[in-house]
Amino acid sequence: MDKYKKLATNTIIFAIGTFSSKVLSFLLMPFVTRMMATGEYGAADLVQQTANVLIPIVFLQINSAALRFALDKASDKKEVFTVGVRTTIQGFIVFLFFAYPISRIEINDFRLGDYIVLIYAFVLVSGTRQLCQQFVRGCGHVKTFAIDGIIATATTLLFTILFLGPLHWGVTGYIAAIIASDACSIAFFFITQKLYKYVSFGKISKKLRTDMLKYSIPLMPTIILWWVINVSDRYMVTYFIDSSANGLYTAASKIPNFIIMFSSIFIDAWQLSAVDEYENNDVAKFFTKVFRVYSGGIFAVASILILFCQFFTKILVAKSYYDSWHYVPILIIATSMSCLVNFLASVYMAEKKSVMAMVTALSGAATNVILNLLLIPRIGANGAAIATVISFAVVFASRGLNTRRYVKIRFKPLLLLAEISILALQCIVMLSQQSGVFMYAIEIVLVAAMLLLNIKPIKELINLLINKFIKKNKKA
């Protein structure tokens, strides 16, 4: 199959499974923000994000190794999954000894000890689901991966409505809904893919275990560093201001997730193609063309989102959260930059250069912490958003330079600078004017300029996906 057609096919399959779950997060926003006060929502987010940063530490980011080594055609899939399962079990046993110090952590009006059982359950169940997901994807069962996304959507919707609605469980209900949904996904993978057959109780290759851990352990600090860039600002907003301010900031971060929604659908498919095509002679041309189409789509979606950010905020959150729109425009730029950074991560994945992924992420994390400390006390939560933008820009620049050792992608820096400048102008206009015909007139002109800059890659992307979708339907 042609490499572009294969990429389009996998993108469509992942879209089917991912789109529903991503859309669900937006559809649930009005319900969740009405059932939870800003302080509760901020606390629930901190519990979730704390568990998310613990997962790669506890399990040594073994799910990433399960994906990468399962992609190798010559690998023993049973041994790959067994290494993942054993590492998960051993990691959780060690994690149990840290319950007391974790429970003592307190930030302003937020205490982790109040939710310690939820955190442990979340880490175990979500970490196990990630292992199953990535292994199944690495084995090439992309349709099963997509179906799981649909099932996860339905179960998350069901449990969230039940736990926050009739049962009124608040923060506990919000987290318990995610745990219950992840548990259903684990059951689905084990039943449909018979994952229990991939678990061995005998000896396994020490070399494979060593190689997998050599790949995954450097990714552990990398994931933590991403957490520092993406989430540490929420802890600092809570510390310097309060949980209610963090609740608004968290609500604002949901709207830029529209970009993550489109990006993650593509990136899931792209990672498979990047590894498959990496040894070919025209790999630089392939990466360059895909990056241009991908970045053009990301910037176009971001520009449109900034134009409509007030409208989306109004319909997606309760009235008490409406002021969160002030943080949205800058967070949209930050999210766009993170998507470009994630594209370059595929080079490190194909090369198995996880150490360089960690080193480049470190530059962004250090930048983020310093800027958060400087900006949040002076200009509030938008200082955190600005720090995130600059941090991702630093990582993109460092990865752009470093990855040229492996693949010489032509980035067209002047074009990238023009696209980022348009988004920055949109933010300035939106935040300075806030409303009125004049503001929207300028915004529309800037959106049009962004679309003109990216008309060719957008057309290529649409044509590729539509043509593939039409051919697929004809065959059916």
Coordinates of C-alpha atoms in Angstrom, one line a residue:
M1 CA 0.0 0.0 0.0
D2 CA 1.2 3.5 -0.8
K3 CA 2.7 5.1 2.3
Y4 CA 0.4 8.2 2.1
K5 CA -2.7 6.0 1.6
K6 CA -1.6 3.8 4.5
L7 CA -1.2 6.9 6.7
A8 CA -4.7 8.1 5.6
T9 CA -6.3 4.7 6.3
N10 CA -4.9 4.5 9.8
T11 CA -5.8 8.1 10.4
I12 CA -9.5 7.4 9.5
I13 CA -9.5 4.3 11.7
F14 CA -8.1 6.2 14.7
A15 CA -10.4 9.1 14.0
I16 CA -13.4 6.8 14.4
G17 CA -12.2 5.6 17.8
T18 CA -10.7 8.8 19.1
F19 CA -13.1 11.4 17.8
S20 CA -16.0 10.3 20.0
S21 CA -13.9 10.2 23.2
K22 CA -12.4 13.6 22.5
V23 CA -15.8 15.2 21.7
L24 CA -17.2 13.7 24.9
S25 CA -14.9 15.8 27.0
F26 CA -16.5 18.9 25.4
L27 CA -20.0 17.6 25.6
L28 CA -19.6 16.8 29.3
M29 CA -18.2 20.2 30.2
P30 CA -21.6 21.9 30.7
F31 CA -22.8 19.0 32.9
V32 CA -19.6 18.7 34.9
T33 CA -19.2 22.5 35.5
R34 CA -22.8 22.7 36.7
M35 CA -22.5 19.8 39.1
M36 CA -19.1 20.9 40.5
A37 CA -18.1 24.3 41.9
T38 CA -14.9 25.9 40.6
G39 CA -13.0 24.8 43.7
E40 CA -14.2 21.2 43.4
Y41 CA -13.3 21.1 39.7
G42 CA -9.9 22.4 40.4
A43 CA -9.3 19.8 43.1
A44 CA -10.6 17.0 40.8
D45 CA -8.2 18.1 38.1
L46 CA -5.2 18.1 40.5
V47 CA -6.1 14.6 41.6
Q48 CA -6.2 13.4 38.0
Q49 CA -3.0 15.2 37.0
T50 CA -1.2 13.9 40.1
A51 CA -2.1 10.3 39.1
N52 CA -1.1 11.0 35.5
V53 CA 2.4 12.1 36.5
L54 CA 2.8 9.1 38.9
I55 CA 2.0 6.5 36.2
P56 CA 5.2 6.9 34.2
I57 CA 7.2 6.9 37.4
V58 CA 5.6 3.9 39.0
F59 CA 5.6 1.8 35.8
L60 CA 8.8 3.2 34.2
Q61 CA 6.9 4.3 31.1
I62 CA 6.8 0.6 30.0
N63 CA 3.7 1.1 27.8
S64 CA 5.9 3.1 25.4
A65 CA 8.4 0.3 25.2
A66 CA 5.5 -2.2 24.6
L67 CA 4.4 -0.1 21.6
R68 CA 7.8 0.4 20.1
F69 CA 9.0 -3.2 20.5
A70 CA 5.7 -4.7 19.4
L71 CA 6.1 -2.7 16.2
D72 CA 9.3 -4.6 15.4
K73 CA 8.2 -7.4 13.0
A74 CA 10.8 -9.9 14.4
S75 CA 9.9 -9.4 18.0
D76 CA 8.3 -12.0 20.3
K77 CA 5.0 -10.4 21.1
K78 CA 4.4 -12.7 24.1
E79 CA 7.7 -11.7 25.7
V80 CA 7.1 -8.0 25.0
F81 CA 3.7 -8.0 26.8
T82 CA 5.0 -10.2 29.6
V83 CA 7.8 -7.7 30.3
G84 CA 5.2 -5.0 30.4
V85 CA 2.9 -6.9 32.8
R86 CA 5.7 -7.8 35.2
T87 CA 7.1 -4.3 35.3
T88 CA 3.6 -3.0 36.0
I89 CA 3.0 -5.4 38.9
Q90 CA 6.4 -4.9 40.4
G91 CA 6.2 -1.1 40.1
F92 CA 2.8 -0.9 41.8
I93 CA 4.1 -3.1 44.7
V94 CA 7.0 -0.7 45.3
F95 CA 4.5 2.3 44.9
L96 CA 2.5 1.0 47.9
F97 CA 5.3 1.9 50.3
F98 CA 5.0 5.6 49.4
A99 CA 1.4 6.0 50.4
Y100 CA 2.1 7.9 53.6
P101 CA 4.5 10.6 52.2
I102 CA 2.2 11.2 49.3
S103 CA -0.8 11.6 51.6
R104 CA 1.1 14.4 53.5
I105 CA 1.4 16.7 50.5
E106 CA -0.7 19.8 50.8
I107 CA -0.9 22.8 48.5
N108 CA -2.8 25.8 49.9
D109 CA -6.4 24.4 50.4
F110 CA -5.8 21.1 48.6
R111 CA -4.7 17.9 50.4
L112 CA -3.7 14.8 48.5
G113 CA -4.3 12.7 51.6
D114 CA -8.1 13.2 51.1
Y115 CA -7.9 11.3 47.9
I116 CA -5.1 8.8 48.4
V117 CA -7.2 5.7 47.7
L118 CA -8.5 7.3 44.5
I119 CA -5.0 8.2 43.3
Y120 CA -3.7 4.6 43.9
A121 CA -6.7 3.1 42.1
F122 CA -6.4 5.5 39.2
V123 CA -2.6 4.8 38.8
L124 CA -3.1 1.0 38.7
V125 CA -6.1 0.9 36.4
S126 CA -5.1 3.7 34.1
G127 CA -1.5 2.5 33.9
T128 CA -2.6 -1.1 33.0
R129 CA -5.0 0.2 30.4
Q130 CA -2.2 2.2 28.7
L131 CA -0.1 -0.9 28.6
C132 CA -2.9 -2.9 26.9
Q133 CA -3.7 0.0 24.5
Q134 CA -0.1 0.5 23.3
F135 CA 0.7 -3.2 23.0
V136 CA -2.5 -3.8 20.9
R137 CA -1.6 -0.8 18.7
G138 CA 1.9 -2.0 18.3
C139 CA 0.7 -5.4 17.1
G140 CA -1.2 -3.7 14.3
H141 CA -4.7 -4.2 15.7
V142 CA -5.7 -0.6 15.0
K143 CA -9.4 -1.4 14.6
T144 CA -9.6 -2.9 18.0
F145 CA -7.8 0.2 19.3
A146 CA -10.5 2.3 17.7
I147 CA -13.4 0.3 19.0
D148 CA -12.0 0.6 22.5
G149 CA -12.1 4.4 22.1
I150 CA -15.8 4.2 21.3
I151 CA -16.5 1.9 24.3
A152 CA -14.5 4.2 26.6
T153 CA -16.6 7.1 25.4
A154 CA -19.8 5.3 26.3
T155 CA -18.7 4.1 29.7
T156 CA -17.1 7.4 30.7
L157 CA -20.4 9.1 29.8
L158 CA -22.5 6.6 31.7
F159 CA -20.3 6.6 34.9
T160 CA -19.8 10.4 34.9
I161 CA -23.6 11.1 34.7
L162 CA -24.3 8.4 37.3
F163 CA -21.6 9.4 39.8
L164 CA -22.0 13.2 39.5
G165 CA -25.8 13.2 38.9
P166 CA -28.0 10.9 41.0
L167 CA -25.2 9.9 43.4
H168 CA -23.7 13.4 43.9
W169 CA -20.2 12.1 44.6
G170 CA -18.4 15.3 43.5
V171 CA -14.6 15.0 43.2
T172 CA -14.8 11.3 44.1
G173 CA -17.4 10.7 41.4
Y174 CA -15.4 12.5 38.7
I175 CA -12.3 10.4 39.3
A176 CA -14.2 7.1 40.0
A177 CA -15.9 7.5 36.6
I178 CA -12.5 7.5 34.8
I179 CA -11.3 4.5 36.8
A180 CA -14.4 2.5 36.1
S181 CA -14.2 3.3 32.4
D182 CA -10.5 2.3 32.2
A183 CA -11.4 -1.0 33.9
C184 CA -14.0 -1.7 31.2
S185 CA -11.3 -1.1 28.6
I186 CA -8.9 -3.5 30.2
A187 CA -11.6 -6.2 30.2
F188 CA -12.4 -5.5 26.5
F189 CA -8.7 -5.9 25.4
F190 CA -8.2 -9.1 27.4
I191 CA -11.4 -10.6 26.0
T192 CA -11.2 -9.6 22.4
Q193 CA -7.4 -9.9 21.9
K194 CA -7.0 -12.7 24.4
L195 CA -4.2 -10.8 26.1
Y196 CA -4.0 -13.5 28.8
K197 CA -2.3 -15.7 26.2
Y198 CA 0.5 -13.2 25.9
V199 CA 1.4 -13.4 29.6
S200 CA 4.1 -15.9 30.4
F201 CA 5.0 -17.3 33.8
G202 CA 8.3 -18.8 32.7
K203 CA 11.6 -17.3 31.9
I204 CA 11.9 -14.5 29.4
S205 CA 14.7 -13.0 27.4
K206 CA 16.9 -10.9 29.7
K207 CA 18.2 -9.0 26.7
L208 CA 14.7 -8.0 25.6
R209 CA 13.8 -6.9 29.2
T210 CA 17.0 -4.8 29.3
D211 CA 16.5 -3.3 25.9
M212 CA 12.9 -2.4 26.7
L213 CA 13.9 -0.8 30.0
K214 CA 16.8 1.1 28.3
Y215 CA 14.2 2.5 25.9
S216 CA 11.4 3.2 28.5
I217 CA 13.3 4.5 31.5
P218 CA 14.7 7.7 29.8
L219 CA 11.1 8.3 28.7
M220 CA 10.0 8.3 32.3
P221 CA 11.6 11.7 33.1
T222 CA 10.6 12.8 29.7
I223 CA 6.9 12.3 30.5
I224 CA 7.5 14.0 33.9
L225 CA 9.1 16.9 32.1
W226 CA 6.0 17.2 29.8
W227 CA 3.9 17.2 33.0
V228 CA 6.0 20.1 34.3
I229 CA 5.3 22.0 31.1
N230 CA 1.7 21.1 30.8
V231 CA 0.4 20.8 34.3
S232 CA 2.8 22.3 36.9
D233 CA 1.3 25.7 36.2
R234 CA -2.0 24.5 37.7
Y235 CA -0.3 23.7 40.9
M236 CA 1.4 27.1 40.9
V237 CA -1.9 28.8 40.1
T238 CA -3.4 27.0 43.1
Y239 CA -0.4 28.0 45.2
F240 CA -0.2 31.6 44.2
I241 CA -3.9 32.2 43.9
D242 CA -6.4 29.4 44.9
S243 CA -8.3 26.3 43.7
S244 CA -11.1 28.4 42.2
A245 CA -8.6 30.2 39.9
N246 CA -7.2 26.8 39.0
G247 CA -10.7 25.6 38.2
L248 CA -11.1 28.5 35.7
Y249 CA -7.7 27.8 34.2
T250 CA -8.5 24.1 33.9
A251 CA -11.8 24.8 32.2
A252 CA -10.0 27.2 29.8
S253 CA -7.5 24.4 28.9
K254 CA -10.4 22.2 27.6
I255 CA -11.2 24.3 24.6
P256 CA -7.6 24.1 23.1
N257 CA -8.1 20.4 23.4
F258 CA -10.0 20.7 20.1
I259 CA -6.5 21.0 18.6
I260 CA -5.3 18.0 20.6
M261 CA -8.3 16.0 19.3
F262 CA -7.3 16.5 15.7
S263 CA -3.6 16.1 16.5
S264 CA -3.8 12.9 18.5
I265 CA -5.9 11.2 15.8
F266 CA -3.2 11.9 13.3
I267 CA -0.2 11.2 15.6
D268 CA -1.5 7.8 16.5
A269 CA -1.5 6.8 12.8
W270 CA 1.7 8.8 12.1
Q271 CA 3.8 6.9 14.6
L272 CA 3.1 3.6 12.9
S273 CA 4.0 5.1 9.4
A274 CA 7.1 6.8 10.8
V275 CA 8.6 3.5 12.0
D276 CA 7.5 1.6 8.9
E277 CA 9.0 4.1 6.4
Y278 CA 12.0 5.2 8.4
E279 CA 14.6 3.0 6.6
N280 CA 13.5 4.1 3.1
N281 CA 15.7 6.4 1.0
D282 CA 13.1 9.2 0.7
V283 CA 12.4 9.4 4.4
A284 CA 13.4 13.1 4.6
K285 CA 11.0 14.0 1.8
F286 CA 8.2 12.0 3.4
F287 CA 8.7 13.6 6.8
T288 CA 8.9 17.1 5.3
K289 CA 5.7 16.7 3.3
V290 CA 3.7 15.2 6.2
F291 CA 5.0 17.9 8.6
R292 CA 3.8 20.7 6.2
V293 CA 0.4 19.2 5.9
Y294 CA 0.1 18.5 9.6
S295 CA 1.4 21.9 10.8
G296 CA -0.8 23.7 8.3
G297 CA -3.9 21.9 9.6
I298 CA -2.9 22.6 13.2
F299 CA -2.4 26.3 12.7
A300 CA -5.7 26.6 10.7
V301 CA -7.7 25.0 13.4
A302 CA -6.0 27.1 16.1
S303 CA -6.7 30.3 14.3
I304 CA -10.4 29.5 13.9
L305 CA -10.6 28.4 17.6
I306 CA -9.2 31.8 18.7
L307 CA -11.9 33.6 16.6
F308 CA -14.7 31.6 18.3
C309 CA -13.2 31.1 21.8
Q310 CA -15.7 33.3 23.6
F311 CA -18.6 31.5 21.8
F312 CA -17.3 28.0 22.7
T313 CA -16.6 29.0 26.3
K314 CA -20.2 30.3 26.6
I315 CA -21.8 27.1 25.4
L316 CA -19.4 24.6 27.0
V317 CA -19.2 25.8 30.6
A318 CA -21.5 27.1 33.3
K319 CA -21.9 30.9 33.8
S320 CA -19.5 30.9 36.8
Y321 CA -16.7 29.6 34.5
Y322 CA -17.3 32.1 31.6
D323 CA -14.3 34.4 32.6
S324 CA -12.0 31.4 31.8
W325 CA -12.1 32.5 28.2
H326 CA -9.5 35.1 28.9
Y327 CA -6.9 32.3 29.2
V328 CA -8.0 30.4 26.1
P329 CA -6.3 32.3 23.2
I330 CA -2.8 32.0 24.7
L331 CA -3.4 28.4 25.7
I332 CA -4.4 27.7 22.1
I333 CA -1.0 28.8 20.9
A334 CA 0.7 26.7 23.6
T335 CA -1.3 23.7 22.5
S336 CA -0.4 24.3 18.8
M337 CA 3.3 24.4 19.7
S338 CA 3.0 21.2 21.7
C339 CA 1.5 19.4 18.6
L340 CA 4.6 20.4 16.5
V341 CA 6.8 19.1 19.3
N342 CA 5.0 15.8 19.4
F343 CA 5.5 15.3 15.6
L344 CA 9.3 15.5 16.1
A345 CA 9.0 12.9 18.9
S346 CA 8.3 10.4 16.1
V347 CA 11.9 10.8 14.9
Y348 CA 13.2 9.8 18.4
M349 CA 10.8 6.9 18.5
A350 CA 11.9 5.5 15.1
E351 CA 15.6 5.9 16.1
K352 CA 14.9 4.6 19.6
K353 CA 16.7 7.7 20.9
S354 CA 14.6 8.2 24.1
V355 CA 17.5 9.9 25.9
M356 CA 17.5 12.8 23.4
A357 CA 13.7 13.1 23.9
M358 CA 14.4 13.5 27.6
V359 CA 17.2 16.1 27.1
T360 CA 15.2 18.3 24.8
A361 CA 12.2 18.1 27.1
L362 CA 14.4 19.2 30.0
S363 CA 15.1 22.5 28.3
G364 CA 11.4 23.3 28.1
A365 CA 10.6 22.1 31.7
A366 CA 13.3 24.4 33.1
T367 CA 12.1 27.3 31.1
N368 CA 8.5 26.6 32.2
V369 CA 9.3 26.5 36.0
I370 CA 11.4 29.7 35.9
L371 CA 8.8 31.6 33.9
N372 CA 5.9 30.4 36.0
L373 CA 7.6 31.7 39.1
L374 CA 8.2 35.0 37.5
L375 CA 5.0 35.6 35.6
I376 CA 2.1 34.1 37.7
P377 CA 2.6 36.4 40.7
R378 CA 2.7 39.4 38.4
I379 CA 0.0 38.8 35.8
G380 CA -2.0 35.8 37.1
A381 CA -3.0 32.7 35.3
N382 CA -2.2 34.1 31.9
G383 CA 1.4 34.2 33.0
A384 CA 1.2 30.4 33.2
A385 CA -0.2 30.3 29.7
I386 CA 2.6 32.5 28.3
A387 CA 5.2 30.4 30.1
T388 CA 3.8 27.3 28.5
V389 CA 4.0 28.8 25.0
I390 CA 7.6 29.8 25.4
S391 CA 8.5 26.4 26.9
F392 CA 7.1 24.5 23.9
A393 CA 8.8 26.9 21.5
V394 CA 12.2 26.2 23.2
V395 CA 11.6 22.4 23.0
F396 CA 10.6 22.7 19.3
A397 CA 13.7 24.7 18.4
S398 CA 16.0 22.3 20.2
R399 CA 14.3 19.2 18.7
G400 CA 14.3 20.8 15.3
L401 CA 18.0 21.3 15.4
N402 CA 18.8 17.9 17.0
T403 CA 16.7 15.7 14.8
R404 CA 18.5 17.0 11.7
R405 CA 21.2 14.4 12.7
Y406 CA 18.7 11.7 11.8
V407 CA 16.2 13.2 9.3
K408 CA 16.7 16.5 7.5
I409 CA 13.1 17.9 7.7
R410 CA 12.7 21.3 5.9
F411 CA 10.7 23.4 8.3
K412 CA 10.4 26.6 6.3
P413 CA 11.1 28.8 9.4
L414 CA 9.9 32.1 7.8
L415 CA 6.5 30.4 7.2
L416 CA 6.3 29.1 10.7
L417 CA 7.2 32.5 12.1
A418 CA 4.4 34.1 10.0
E419 CA 1.8 31.5 11.2
I420 CA 2.8 32.0 14.9
S421 CA 2.7 35.8 14.4
I422 CA -0.8 35.6 13.1
L423 CA -1.9 33.6 16.2
A424 CA -0.1 36.1 18.5
L425 CA -1.9 39.0 16.8
Q426 CA -5.2 37.3 17.2
C427 CA -4.5 36.9 20.9
I428 CA -3.6 40.6 21.3
V429 CA -6.7 41.8 19.5
M430 CA -9.0 39.4 21.4
L431 CA -7.7 40.2 24.8
S432 CA -7.3 44.0 24.3
Q433 CA -10.7 44.5 22.6
Q434 CA -12.7 41.6 24.2
S435 CA -15.8 42.4 22.1
G436 CA -17.3 44.5 19.3
V437 CA -17.6 44.5 15.5
F438 CA -14.1 46.0 15.1
M439 CA -12.5 43.1 17.0
Y440 CA -14.3 40.4 15.0
A441 CA -13.5 42.2 11.7
I442 CA -9.7 42.1 12.5
E443 CA -10.0 38.5 13.7
I444 CA -11.7 37.4 10.5
V445 CA -9.0 39.1 8.4
L446 CA -6.3 37.3 10.4
V447 CA -8.1 33.9 10.1
A448 CA -8.4 34.5 6.3
A449 CA -4.6 35.2 6.2
M450 CA -3.9 32.0 8.0
L451 CA -6.1 29.9 5.7
L452 CA -4.4 31.5 2.6
L453 CA -1.0 30.6 4.0
N454 CA -2.0 27.0 4.4
I455 CA -4.5 26.5 1.5
K456 CA -2.3 24.0 -0.3
P457 CA -1.5 21.6 2.7
I458 CA -5.2 21.9 3.8
K459 CA -6.4 20.8 0.4
E460 CA -3.9 18.0 0.3
L461 CA -5.0 16.7 3.6
I462 CA -8.7 16.9 2.8
N463 CA -8.3 15.3 -0.6
L464 CA -6.2 12.5 0.8
L465 CA -8.7 11.6 3.5
I466 CA -11.8 12.1 1.4
N467 CA -10.4 10.0 -1.5
K468 CA -9.4 7.2 0.9
F469 CA -12.8 7.3 2.6
I470 CA -14.7 7.2 -0.7
K471 CA -12.6 4.2 -1.9
K472 CA -13.2 2.4 1.4
N473 CA -17.0 2.9 1.1
K474 CA -17.0 1.6 -2.5
K475 CA -15.2 -1.5 -1.5
A476 CA -17.7 -2.0 1.3

